[in-house]
CSV table of C-alpha atoms in Angstrom, one decimal:
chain,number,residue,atom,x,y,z
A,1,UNK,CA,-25.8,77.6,125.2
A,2,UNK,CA,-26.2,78.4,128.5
A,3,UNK,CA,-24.5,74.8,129.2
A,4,UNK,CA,-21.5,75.7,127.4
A,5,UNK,CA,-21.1,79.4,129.1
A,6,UNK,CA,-21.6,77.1,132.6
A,7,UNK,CA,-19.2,74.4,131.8
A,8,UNK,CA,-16.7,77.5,130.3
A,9,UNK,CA,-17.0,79.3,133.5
A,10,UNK,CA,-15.7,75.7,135.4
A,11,UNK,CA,-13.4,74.7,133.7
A,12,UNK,CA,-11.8,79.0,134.2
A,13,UNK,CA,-12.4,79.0,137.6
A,14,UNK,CA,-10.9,75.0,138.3
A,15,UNK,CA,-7.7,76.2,136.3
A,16,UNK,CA,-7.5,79.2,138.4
A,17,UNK,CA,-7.5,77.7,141.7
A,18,UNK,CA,-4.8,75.2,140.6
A,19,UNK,CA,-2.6,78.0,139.8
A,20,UNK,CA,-3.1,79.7,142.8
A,21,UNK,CA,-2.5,76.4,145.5
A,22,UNK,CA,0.9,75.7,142.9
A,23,UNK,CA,1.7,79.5,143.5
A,24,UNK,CA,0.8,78.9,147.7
A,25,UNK,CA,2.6,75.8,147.5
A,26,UNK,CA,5.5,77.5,146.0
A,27,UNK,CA,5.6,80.4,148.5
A,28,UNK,CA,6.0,78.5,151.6
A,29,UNK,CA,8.0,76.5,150.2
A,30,UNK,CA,10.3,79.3,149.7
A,31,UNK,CA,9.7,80.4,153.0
A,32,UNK,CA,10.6,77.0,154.7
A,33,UNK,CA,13.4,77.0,152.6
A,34,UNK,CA,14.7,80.3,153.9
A,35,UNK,CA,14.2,78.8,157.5
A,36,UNK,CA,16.9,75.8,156.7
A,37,UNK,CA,19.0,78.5,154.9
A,38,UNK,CA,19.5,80.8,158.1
A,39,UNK,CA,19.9,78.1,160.4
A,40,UNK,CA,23.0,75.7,158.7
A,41,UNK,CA,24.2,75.4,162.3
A,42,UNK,CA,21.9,73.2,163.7
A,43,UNK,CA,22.0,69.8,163.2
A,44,UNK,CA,19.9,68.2,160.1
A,45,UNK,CA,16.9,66.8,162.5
A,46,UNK,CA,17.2,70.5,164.3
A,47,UNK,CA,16.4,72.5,161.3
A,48,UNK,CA,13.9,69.9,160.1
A,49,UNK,CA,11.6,70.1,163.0
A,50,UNK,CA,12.0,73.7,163.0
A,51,UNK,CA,10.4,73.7,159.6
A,52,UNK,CA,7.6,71.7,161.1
A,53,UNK,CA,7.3,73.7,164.1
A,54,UNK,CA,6.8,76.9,161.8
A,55,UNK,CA,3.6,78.8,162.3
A,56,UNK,CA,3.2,79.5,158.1
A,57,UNK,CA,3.1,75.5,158.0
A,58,UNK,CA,0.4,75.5,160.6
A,59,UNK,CA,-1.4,77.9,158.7
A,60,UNK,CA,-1.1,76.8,155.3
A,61,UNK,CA,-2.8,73.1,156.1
A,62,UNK,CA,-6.0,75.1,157.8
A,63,UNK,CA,-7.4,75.8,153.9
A,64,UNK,CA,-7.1,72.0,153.4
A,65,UNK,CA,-10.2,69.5,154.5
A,66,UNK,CA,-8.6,66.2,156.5
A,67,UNK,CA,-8.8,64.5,152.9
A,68,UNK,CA,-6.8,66.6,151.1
A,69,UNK,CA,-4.1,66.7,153.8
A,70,UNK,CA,-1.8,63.7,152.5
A,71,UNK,CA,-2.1,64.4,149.3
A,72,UNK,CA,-0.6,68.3,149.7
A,73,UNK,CA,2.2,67.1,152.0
A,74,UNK,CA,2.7,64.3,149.4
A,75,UNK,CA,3.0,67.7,147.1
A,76,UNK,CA,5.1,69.6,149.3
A,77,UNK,CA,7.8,67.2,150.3
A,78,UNK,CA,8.3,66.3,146.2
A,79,UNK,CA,8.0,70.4,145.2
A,80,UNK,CA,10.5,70.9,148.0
A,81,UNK,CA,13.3,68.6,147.1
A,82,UNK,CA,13.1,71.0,143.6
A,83,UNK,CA,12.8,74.1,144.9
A,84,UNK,CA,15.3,73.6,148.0
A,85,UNK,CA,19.1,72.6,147.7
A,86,UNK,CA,19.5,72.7,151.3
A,87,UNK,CA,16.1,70.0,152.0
A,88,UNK,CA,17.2,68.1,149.2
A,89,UNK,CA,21.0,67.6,150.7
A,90,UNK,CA,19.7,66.7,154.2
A,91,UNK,CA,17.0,63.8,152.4
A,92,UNK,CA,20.1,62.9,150.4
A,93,UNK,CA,21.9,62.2,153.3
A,94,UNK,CA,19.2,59.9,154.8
A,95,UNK,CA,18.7,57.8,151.5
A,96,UNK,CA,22.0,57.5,149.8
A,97,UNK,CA,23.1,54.2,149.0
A,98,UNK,CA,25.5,52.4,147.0
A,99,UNK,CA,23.8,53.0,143.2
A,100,UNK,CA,25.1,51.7,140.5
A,101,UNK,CA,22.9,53.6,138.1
A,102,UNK,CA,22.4,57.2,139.9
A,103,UNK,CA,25.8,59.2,140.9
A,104,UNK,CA,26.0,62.4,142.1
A,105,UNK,CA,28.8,64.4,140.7
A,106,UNK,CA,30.7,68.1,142.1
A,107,UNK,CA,31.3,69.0,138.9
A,108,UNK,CA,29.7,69.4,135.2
A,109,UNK,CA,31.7,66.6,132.9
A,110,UNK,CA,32.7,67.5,129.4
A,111,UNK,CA,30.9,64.9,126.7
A,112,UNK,CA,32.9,62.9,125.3
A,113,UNK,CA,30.3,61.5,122.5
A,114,UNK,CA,31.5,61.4,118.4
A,115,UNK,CA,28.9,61.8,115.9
A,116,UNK,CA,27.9,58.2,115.5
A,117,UNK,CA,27.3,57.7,119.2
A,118,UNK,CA,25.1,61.0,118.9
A,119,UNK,CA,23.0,60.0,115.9
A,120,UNK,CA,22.5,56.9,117.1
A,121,UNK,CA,21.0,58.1,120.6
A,122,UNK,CA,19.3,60.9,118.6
A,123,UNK,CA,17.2,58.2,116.3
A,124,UNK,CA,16.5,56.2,119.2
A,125,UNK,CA,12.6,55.8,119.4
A,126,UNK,CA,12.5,53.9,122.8
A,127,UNK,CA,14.9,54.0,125.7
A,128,UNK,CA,14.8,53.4,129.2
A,129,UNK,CA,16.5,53.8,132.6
A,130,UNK,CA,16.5,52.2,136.4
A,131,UNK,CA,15.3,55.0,138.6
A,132,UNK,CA,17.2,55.1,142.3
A,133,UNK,CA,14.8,52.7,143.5
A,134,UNK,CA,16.0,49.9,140.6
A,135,UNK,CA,12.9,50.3,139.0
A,136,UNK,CA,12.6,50.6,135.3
A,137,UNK,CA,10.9,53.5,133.3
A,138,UNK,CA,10.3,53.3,129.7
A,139,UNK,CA,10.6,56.0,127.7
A,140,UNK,CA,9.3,56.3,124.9
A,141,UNK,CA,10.2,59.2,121.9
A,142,UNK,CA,7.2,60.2,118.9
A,143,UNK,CA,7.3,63.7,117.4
A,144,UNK,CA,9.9,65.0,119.8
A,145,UNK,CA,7.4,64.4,122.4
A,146,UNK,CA,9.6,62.4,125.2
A,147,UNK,CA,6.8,60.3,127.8
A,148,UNK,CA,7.7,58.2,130.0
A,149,UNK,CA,5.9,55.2,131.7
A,150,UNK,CA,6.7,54.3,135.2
A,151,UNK,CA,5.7,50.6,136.9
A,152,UNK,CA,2.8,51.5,138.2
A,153,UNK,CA,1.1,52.3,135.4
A,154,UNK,CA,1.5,56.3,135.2
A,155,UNK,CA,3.2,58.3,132.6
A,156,UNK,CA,4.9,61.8,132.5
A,157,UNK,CA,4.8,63.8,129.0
A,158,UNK,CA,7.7,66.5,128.0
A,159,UNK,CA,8.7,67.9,125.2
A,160,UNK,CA,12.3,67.2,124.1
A,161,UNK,CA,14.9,69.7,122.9
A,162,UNK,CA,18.1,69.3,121.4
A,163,UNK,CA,20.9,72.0,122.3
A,164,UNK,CA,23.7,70.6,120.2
A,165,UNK,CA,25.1,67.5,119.6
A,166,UNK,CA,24.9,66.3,123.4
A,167,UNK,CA,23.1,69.1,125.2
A,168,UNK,CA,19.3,69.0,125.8
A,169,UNK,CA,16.3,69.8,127.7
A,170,UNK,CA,12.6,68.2,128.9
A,171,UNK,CA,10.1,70.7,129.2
A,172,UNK,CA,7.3,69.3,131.4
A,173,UNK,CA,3.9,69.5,130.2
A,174,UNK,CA,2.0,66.8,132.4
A,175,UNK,CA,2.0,63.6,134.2
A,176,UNK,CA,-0.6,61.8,136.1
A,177,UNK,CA,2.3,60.1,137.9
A,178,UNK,CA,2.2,61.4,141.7
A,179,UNK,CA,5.6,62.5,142.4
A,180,UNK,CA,6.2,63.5,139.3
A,181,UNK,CA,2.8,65.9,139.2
A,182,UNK,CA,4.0,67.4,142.4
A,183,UNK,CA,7.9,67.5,141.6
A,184,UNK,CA,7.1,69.6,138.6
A,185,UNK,CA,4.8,72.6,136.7
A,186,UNK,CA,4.2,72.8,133.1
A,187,UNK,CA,6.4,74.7,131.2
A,188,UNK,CA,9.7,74.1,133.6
A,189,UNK,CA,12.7,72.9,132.1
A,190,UNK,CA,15.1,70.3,132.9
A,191,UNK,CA,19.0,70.2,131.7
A,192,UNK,CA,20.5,67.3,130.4
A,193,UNK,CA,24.2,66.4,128.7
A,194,UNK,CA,24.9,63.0,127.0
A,195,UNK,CA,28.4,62.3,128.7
A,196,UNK,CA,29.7,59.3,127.4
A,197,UNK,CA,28.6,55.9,125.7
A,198,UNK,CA,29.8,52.6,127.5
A,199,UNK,CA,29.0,49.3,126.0
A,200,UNK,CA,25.3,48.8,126.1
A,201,UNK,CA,24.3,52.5,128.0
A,202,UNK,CA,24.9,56.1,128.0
A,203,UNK,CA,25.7,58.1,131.0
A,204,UNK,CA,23.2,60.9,130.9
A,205,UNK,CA,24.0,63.9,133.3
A,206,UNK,CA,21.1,65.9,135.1
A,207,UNK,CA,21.9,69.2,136.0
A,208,UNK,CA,20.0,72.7,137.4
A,209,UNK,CA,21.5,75.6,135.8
A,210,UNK,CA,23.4,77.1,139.0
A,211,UNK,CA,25.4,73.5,138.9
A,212,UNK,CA,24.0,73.2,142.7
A,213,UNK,CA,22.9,70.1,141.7
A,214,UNK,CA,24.7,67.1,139.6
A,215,UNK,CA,24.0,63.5,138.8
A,216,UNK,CA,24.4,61.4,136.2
A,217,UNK,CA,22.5,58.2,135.7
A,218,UNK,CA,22.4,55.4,132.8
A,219,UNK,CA,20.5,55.3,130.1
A,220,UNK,CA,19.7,52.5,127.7
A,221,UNK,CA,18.5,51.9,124.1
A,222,UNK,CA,15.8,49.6,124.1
């Protein structure tokens, strides 16, 4: 008995402390965030090392051991990219490429799907899509579960909800996959819209729900 009350009292307190370092993680994120906010006219490598030069940086890393410090900054540079339209545009404008499969977009598209095109989509049990890298990720559908297996082996569980007949939504519920561990908390949601079917793929848009951020990518019926 007194095992069990032990292992209970772990397993509480181990839950609790990831809570709290996600909440921490989140805060000065938020606060960095304000920093590139208030300073739009410097120049992008201006307002990024005044991010790193900030003292609630400095004192954030001084809870972690030299061990854990990659791994948070692996945390905080995916979280941020979420949290923060203004980081993500500046590491959009050092990685953007010509990509066939991922396209940012200035405005939310109409869908353009008929019923068929929807029903057939809908009954799909395995799909998949290049990510920007060219990489592909399987995804596989069982019980409105929607997980998804990357190349090296990981995965990623959500939980997929129709809106209508093109509208839906991935709630996150875990992933043992790094960026997408960091990029994301359980119980978020992410907004997607079927947009049109071409030959072989569908265009799939991803949106946040402020429209700050658009992009539509291809997705395929395996």
């Amino acid at each position: 008995m007194k095992y069990y009350l032990t292992y209970i009292l772990f397993l509480i307190c181990s839950i609790s402390f990831s809570q709290n370092i996600d909440d921490k993680r989140d805060l000065l994120i938020n606060n960095l965030c304000k920093i590139l906010t208030k300073n739009k006219n410097l120049n992008d490598l201006e307002s990024v090392n005044l991010v790193n030069q900030d003292v609630s940086l400095v004192e954030y890393f001084k809870d972690f051991s030299k061990e854990e410090i990659q791994a948070e900054e692996e945390a905080i540079f995916y979280r941020f990219q979420k949290n923060c339209k203004e980081y993500t545009d500046i590491i959009r404008k050092f990685s953007e490429k010509n990509n066939e499969n991922w396209i940012n977009l200035e405005n939310l598209p109409k869908s353009t799907i008929n019923k068929k095109e929807y029903k057939l989509i809908k009954s799909a049990s395995e799909l998949y899509y290049f990510d920007y890298e060219g990489d592909k990720t399987i995804v596989k559908i069982e019980n409105n579960n929607w997980i998804e297996y990357f190349i090296d082996e990981s995965f990623s569980k959500l939980k997929l909800h129709w809106e209508n007949n093109y509208d839906f939504n991935l709630e996150f519920l875990e992933s043992n996959n790094s960026m997408k561990k960091s990029f994301s908390r359980k119980g978020e949601k992410y907004q997607y819209r079927i947009l049109s079917k071409e030959n072989n793929y569908y265009w799939i848009a991803y949106y946040t729900k402020d429209l700050n951020n658009i992009v539509k990518f291809k997705l395929y019926i395996q």
